[in-house]
PDB file of C-alpha atoms in Angstrom:
ATOM      1  CA  MET C   1      83.777 100.599  97.329  1.00  0.00           C
ATOM      2  CA  VAL C   2      87.168  99.289  96.295  1.00  0.00           C
ATOM      3  CA  GLU C   3      89.014 100.358  93.162  1.00  0.00           C
ATOM      4  CA  LEU C   4      91.549  97.917  91.842  1.00  0.00           C
ATOM      5  CA  ALA C   5      93.924  97.513  88.950  1.00  0.00           C
ATOM      6  CA  VAL C   6      94.391  94.000  87.585  1.00  0.00           C
ATOM      7  CA  ASP C   7      97.147  92.726  85.372  1.00  0.00           C
ATOM      8  CA  GLU C   8      96.646  90.243  82.562  1.00  0.00           C
ATOM      9  CA  PHE C   9      96.375  87.306  84.969  1.00  0.00           C
ATOM     10  CA  ILE C  10      92.621  87.911  84.752  1.00  0.00           C
ATOM     11  CA  ILE C  11      92.821  86.851  81.091  1.00  0.00           C
ATOM     12  CA  ASN C  12      95.427  84.128  81.514  1.00  0.00           C
ATOM     13  CA  TRP C  13      93.697  82.437  84.455  1.00  0.00           C
ATOM     14  CA  HIS C  14      90.414  82.382  82.527  1.00  0.00           C
ATOM     15  CA  LEU C  15      92.251  80.301  79.915  1.00  0.00           C
ATOM     16  CA  SER C  16      93.923  78.123  82.525  1.00  0.00           C
ATOM     17  CA  ASN C  17      93.393  74.388  82.772  1.00  0.00           C
ATOM     18  CA  VAL C  18      93.525  74.736  86.562  1.00  0.00           C
ATOM     19  CA  ASP C  19      89.979  74.886  87.911  1.00  0.00           C
ATOM     20  CA  GLU C  20      90.976  76.796  91.050  1.00  0.00           C
ATOM     21  CA  GLU C  21      92.508  79.624  88.980  1.00  0.00           C
ATOM     22  CA  ARG C  22      89.411  79.936  86.780  1.00  0.00           C
ATOM     23  CA  GLN C  23      87.150  79.912  89.842  1.00  0.00           C
ATOM     24  CA  ILE C  24      89.134  82.680  91.537  1.00  0.00           C
ATOM     25  CA  VAL C  25      88.940  84.888  88.429  1.00  0.00           C
ATOM     26  CA  GLU C  26      85.216  84.227  88.067  1.00  0.00           C
ATOM     27  CA  SER C  27      84.725  85.091  91.741  1.00  0.00           C
ATOM     28  CA  ILE C  28      86.662  88.365  91.348  1.00  0.00           C
ATOM     29  CA  VAL C  29      84.712  89.328  88.193  1.00  0.00           C
ATOM     30  CA  ARG C  30      81.405  88.422  89.889  1.00  0.00           C
ATOM     31  CA  SER C  31      82.304  90.550  92.939  1.00  0.00           C
ATOM     32  CA  ILE C  32      83.134  93.524  90.734  1.00  0.00           C
ATOM     33  CA  LYS C  33      79.874  93.177  88.801  1.00  0.00           C
ATOM     34  CA  LYS C  34      77.579  92.647  91.796  1.00  0.00           C
ATOM     35  CA  LYS C  35      79.115  95.016  94.325  1.00  0.00           C
ATOM     36  CA  CYS C  36      80.222  98.641  94.188  1.00  0.00           C
ATOM     37  CA  HIS C  37      83.788  97.747  93.228  1.00  0.00           C
ATOM     38  CA  LYS C  38      85.487  99.203  90.151  1.00  0.00           C
ATOM     39  CA  LEU C  39      88.393  98.376  87.922  1.00  0.00           C
ATOM     40  CA  VAL C  40      90.728 101.268  87.255  1.00  0.00           C
ATOM     41  CA  PHE C  41      92.741 101.541  84.052  1.00  0.00           C
ATOM     42  CA  ASP C  42      95.320 104.021  82.923  1.00  0.00           C
ATOM     43  CA  ARG C  43      94.189 104.997  79.421  1.00  0.00           C
ATOM     44  CA  ALA C  44      97.275 103.414  77.786  1.00  0.00           C
ATOM     45  CA  TYR C  45      96.864 100.211  79.799  1.00  0.00           C
ATOM     46  CA  LEU C  46      93.198  99.882  78.818  1.00  0.00           C
ATOM     47  CA  GLY C  47      94.256 100.013  75.170  1.00  0.00           C
ATOM     48  CA  LYS C  48      96.874  97.276  75.688  1.00  0.00           C
ATOM     49  CA  PHE C  49      94.409  95.155  77.678  1.00  0.00           C
ATOM     50  CA  ALA C  50      91.749  95.436  74.947  1.00  0.00           C
ATOM     51  CA  GLU C  51      94.395  94.650  72.327  1.00  0.00           C
ATOM     52  CA  LYS C  52      95.335  91.464  74.177  1.00  0.00           C
ATOM     53  CA  LEU C  53      91.664  90.421  74.247  1.00  0.00           C
ATOM     54  CA  SER C  54      91.449  91.010  70.490  1.00  0.00           C
ATOM     55  CA  LEU C  55      94.567  88.910  69.866  1.00  0.00           C
ATOM     56  CA  ILE C  56      93.090  86.046  71.869  1.00  0.00           C
ATOM     57  CA  GLU C  57      89.805  86.402  70.005  1.00  0.00           C
ATOM     58  CA  GLU C  58      91.617  86.237  66.663  1.00  0.00           C
ATOM     59  CA  ALA C  59      93.817  83.290  67.655  1.00  0.00           C
ATOM     60  CA  ARG C  60      90.999  81.229  69.146  1.00  0.00           C
ATOM     61  CA  LYS C  61      88.172  81.897  66.667  1.00  0.00           C
ATOM     62  CA  ARG C  62      87.042  78.283  66.703  1.00  0.00           C
ATOM     63  CA  ASP C  63      86.850  78.061  70.495  1.00  0.00           C
ATOM     64  CA  THR C  64      83.352  79.309  71.226  1.00  0.00           C
ATOM     65  CA  TYR C  65      83.822  79.029  75.002  1.00  0.00           C
ATOM     66  CA  VAL C  66      86.776  81.424  74.889  1.00  0.00           C
ATOM     67  CA  LEU C  67      84.906  83.840  72.626  1.00  0.00           C
ATOM     68  CA  TRP C  68      81.539  83.866  74.354  1.00  0.00           C
ATOM     69  CA  VAL C  69      82.536  83.412  77.942  1.00  0.00           C
ATOM     70  CA  LEU C  70      85.958  84.941  78.327  1.00  0.00           C
ATOM     71  CA  VAL C  71      86.418  87.582  75.661  1.00  0.00           C
ATOM     72  CA  LYS C  72      82.828  88.857  75.530  1.00  0.00           C
ATOM     73  CA  ARG C  73      82.496  88.918  79.343  1.00  0.00           C
ATOM     74  CA  LEU C  74      85.750  90.790  79.890  1.00  0.00           C
ATOM     75  CA  ARG C  75      85.141  93.137  76.963  1.00  0.00           C
ATOM     76  CA  ALA C  76      81.667  93.961  78.318  1.00  0.00           C
ATOM     77  CA  LEU C  77      83.148  94.571  81.763  1.00  0.00           C
ATOM     78  CA  ILE C  78      85.921  96.912  80.594  1.00  0.00           C
ATOM     79  CA  HIS C  79      83.381  98.958  78.598  1.00  0.00           C
ATOM     80  CA  ASP C  80      80.910  99.249  81.499  1.00  0.00           C
ATOM     81  CA  SER C  81      81.360 102.805  82.765  1.00  0.00           C
ATOM     82  CA  SER C  82      79.700 101.916  86.068  1.00  0.00           C
ATOM     83  CA  LYS C  83      82.389  99.288  86.746  1.00  0.00           C
ATOM     84  CA  VAL C  84      85.480 100.842  85.161  1.00  0.00           C
ATOM     85  CA  ARG C  85      87.168 104.166  85.674  1.00  0.00           C
ATOM     86  CA  ILE C  86      89.677 105.356  83.099  1.00  0.00           C
ATOM     87  CA  CYS C  87      92.329 107.764  84.287  1.00  0.00           C
ATOM     88  CA  GLU C  88      95.731 109.176  83.559  1.00  0.00           C
ATOM     89  CA  GLY C  89      97.999 107.483  86.081  1.00  0.00           C
ATOM     90  CA  ARG C  90     100.657 109.632  87.617  1.00  0.00           C
ATOM     91  CA  HIS C  91     104.308 109.006  86.944  1.00  0.00           C
ATOM     92  CA  VAL C  92     106.529 108.193  89.893  1.00  0.00           C
ATOM     93  CA  ILE C  93     110.216 107.307  89.827  1.00  0.00           C
ATOM     94  CA  GLU C  94     109.549 103.730  90.982  1.00  0.00           C
ATOM     95  CA  LEU C  95     107.765 103.004  87.708  1.00  0.00           C
ATOM     96  CA  GLU C  96     111.097 103.270  85.923  1.00  0.00           C
ATOM     97  CA  LEU C  97     112.314 100.263  87.931  1.00  0.00           C
ATOM     98  CA  ILE C  98     109.629  98.078  86.360  1.00  0.00           C
ATOM     99  CA  GLU C  99     111.003  96.640  83.128  1.00  0.00           C
ATOM    100  CA  ASP C 100     107.881  95.171  81.506  1.00  0.00           C
ATOM    101  CA  GLN C 101     105.599  97.752  79.833  1.00  0.00           C
ATOM    102  CA  PHE C 102     102.395  95.892  80.799  1.00  0.00           C
ATOM    103  CA  ASP C 103     103.523  95.783  84.431  1.00  0.00           C
ATOM    104  CA  ARG C 104     104.477  99.452  84.391  1.00  0.00           C
ATOM    105  CA  LEU C 105     101.058 100.416  83.005  1.00  0.00           C
ATOM    106  CA  VAL C 106      99.121  98.326  85.506  1.00  0.00           C
ATOM    107  CA  ALA C 107     101.147  99.897  88.348  1.00  0.00           C
ATOM    108  CA  LYS C 108     100.369 103.327  86.882  1.00  0.00           C
ATOM    109  CA  SER C 109      96.693 102.358  86.851  1.00  0.00           C
ATOM    110  CA  ALA C 110      96.823 101.410  90.529  1.00  0.00           C
ATOM    111  CA  LEU C 111      98.383 104.774  91.360  1.00  0.00           C
ATOM    112  CA  CYS C 112      95.292 106.598  90.123  1.00  0.00           C
ATOM    113  CA  ALA C 113      92.821 104.473  92.109  1.00  0.00           C
ATOM    114  CA  GLU C 114      90.682 106.526  94.474  1.00  0.00           C
ATOM    115  CA  GLY C 115      89.928 105.748  98.078  1.00  0.00           C
ATOM    116  CA  LYS C 116      92.004 104.685 101.028  1.00  0.00           C
ATOM    117  CA  GLU C 117      92.976 101.363  99.477  1.00  0.00           C
ATOM    118  CA  LYS C 118      94.582 101.355  96.048  1.00  0.00           C
ATOM    119  CA  LEU C 119      94.811  97.724  95.040  1.00  0.00           C
ATOM    120  CA  LEU C 120      96.978  96.138  92.391  1.00  0.00           C
ATOM    121  CA  VAL C 121      96.100  92.474  91.787  1.00  0.00           C
ATOM    122  CA  THR C 122      98.821  90.453  90.095  1.00  0.00           C
ATOM    123  CA  THR C 123     100.601  87.144  89.802  1.00  0.00           C
ATOM    124  CA  ASP C 124     103.718  88.810  88.401  1.00  0.00           C
ATOM    125  CA  SER C 125     106.782  88.285  90.594  1.00  0.00           C
ATOM    126  CA  ASP C 126     108.347  91.582  89.451  1.00  0.00           C
ATOM    127  CA  LEU C 127     105.311  93.583  90.589  1.00  0.00           C
ATOM    128  CA  ILE C 128     105.050  91.593  93.810  1.00  0.00           C
ATOM    129  CA  GLY C 129     108.722  92.401  94.365  1.00  0.00           C
ATOM    130  CA  LYS C 130     107.993  96.135  93.941  1.00  0.00           C
ATOM    131  CA  ALA C 131     105.232  96.052  96.590  1.00  0.00           C
ATOM    132  CA  LYS C 132     107.272  97.967  99.191  1.00  0.00           C
ATOM    133  CA  ALA C 133     108.180 100.709  96.717  1.00  0.00           C
ATOM    134  CA  LEU C 134     104.538 101.135  95.658  1.00  0.00           C
ATOM    135  CA  GLU C 135     103.286 100.995  99.249  1.00  0.00           C
ATOM    136  CA  LYS C 136     104.572 104.507  99.964  1.00  0.00           C
ATOM    137  CA  TYR C 137     102.052 105.773  97.371  1.00  0.00           C
ATOM    138  CA  GLY C 138      99.195 103.878  99.027  1.00  0.00           C
ATOM    139  CA  VAL C 139      99.203 100.953  96.577  1.00  0.00           C
ATOM    140  CA  LYS C 140      98.720  97.539  98.112  1.00  0.00           C
ATOM    141  CA  VAL C 141      99.880  94.643  95.916  1.00  0.00           C
ATOM    142  CA  LEU C 142      97.724  91.529  96.277  1.00  0.00           C
ATOM    143  CA  THR C 143      97.699  88.069  94.782  1.00  0.00           C
ATOM    144  CA  PRO C 144      94.412  86.938  93.198  1.00  0.00           C
ATOM    145  CA  HIS C 145      93.739  84.749  96.274  1.00  0.00           C
ATOM    146  CA  GLN C 146      94.095  87.740  98.596  1.00  0.00           C
ATOM    147  CA  ALA C 147      91.984  89.965  96.340  1.00  0.00           C
ATOM    148  CA  GLU C 148      89.203  87.398  96.159  1.00  0.00           C
ATOM    149  CA  GLY C 149      89.020  87.230  99.964  1.00  0.00           C
ATOM    150  CA  LEU C 150      89.018  91.012 100.303  1.00  0.00           C
ATOM    151  CA  LEU C 151      86.361  91.574  97.633  1.00  0.00           C
ATOM    152  CA  LEU C 152      84.062  88.925  99.058  1.00  0.00           C
ATOM    153  CA  THR C 153      84.173  90.497 102.529  1.00  0.00           C
ATOM    154  CA  SER C 154      83.900  94.164 101.538  1.00  0.00           C
TER     155      SER C 154
END
């Protein structure tokens, strides 16, 4: 089993016009649903993530694809206790170096992942740049492409 924290790319890539990005996100979500993998959310980050889904739902009311496929699927996933673990991420000094609140919360989520591999999946250059600092706490920062490959083989 792999526990991973994902930033909001999982929402943004679902809305992308680039087929490859949508396919990677769908592959990651499918792997989480079908295998023993779990998403891990710091309690505060889960609230922000759900809030972002609600904002998209409100803004795109007329787009039934977005509502039924994206928002409903992700909302169902984040409320599935067999696929999501909510925790209180620990605070480490390196978190203060991350300026964006969303990024800080997703890093905090990754810190509370259990198991030998604590994965943080992101497209954010700031978080990717902090990979070395987070590595000393056992957090491995991956791009969505890398995460897809890992989840499909584990």
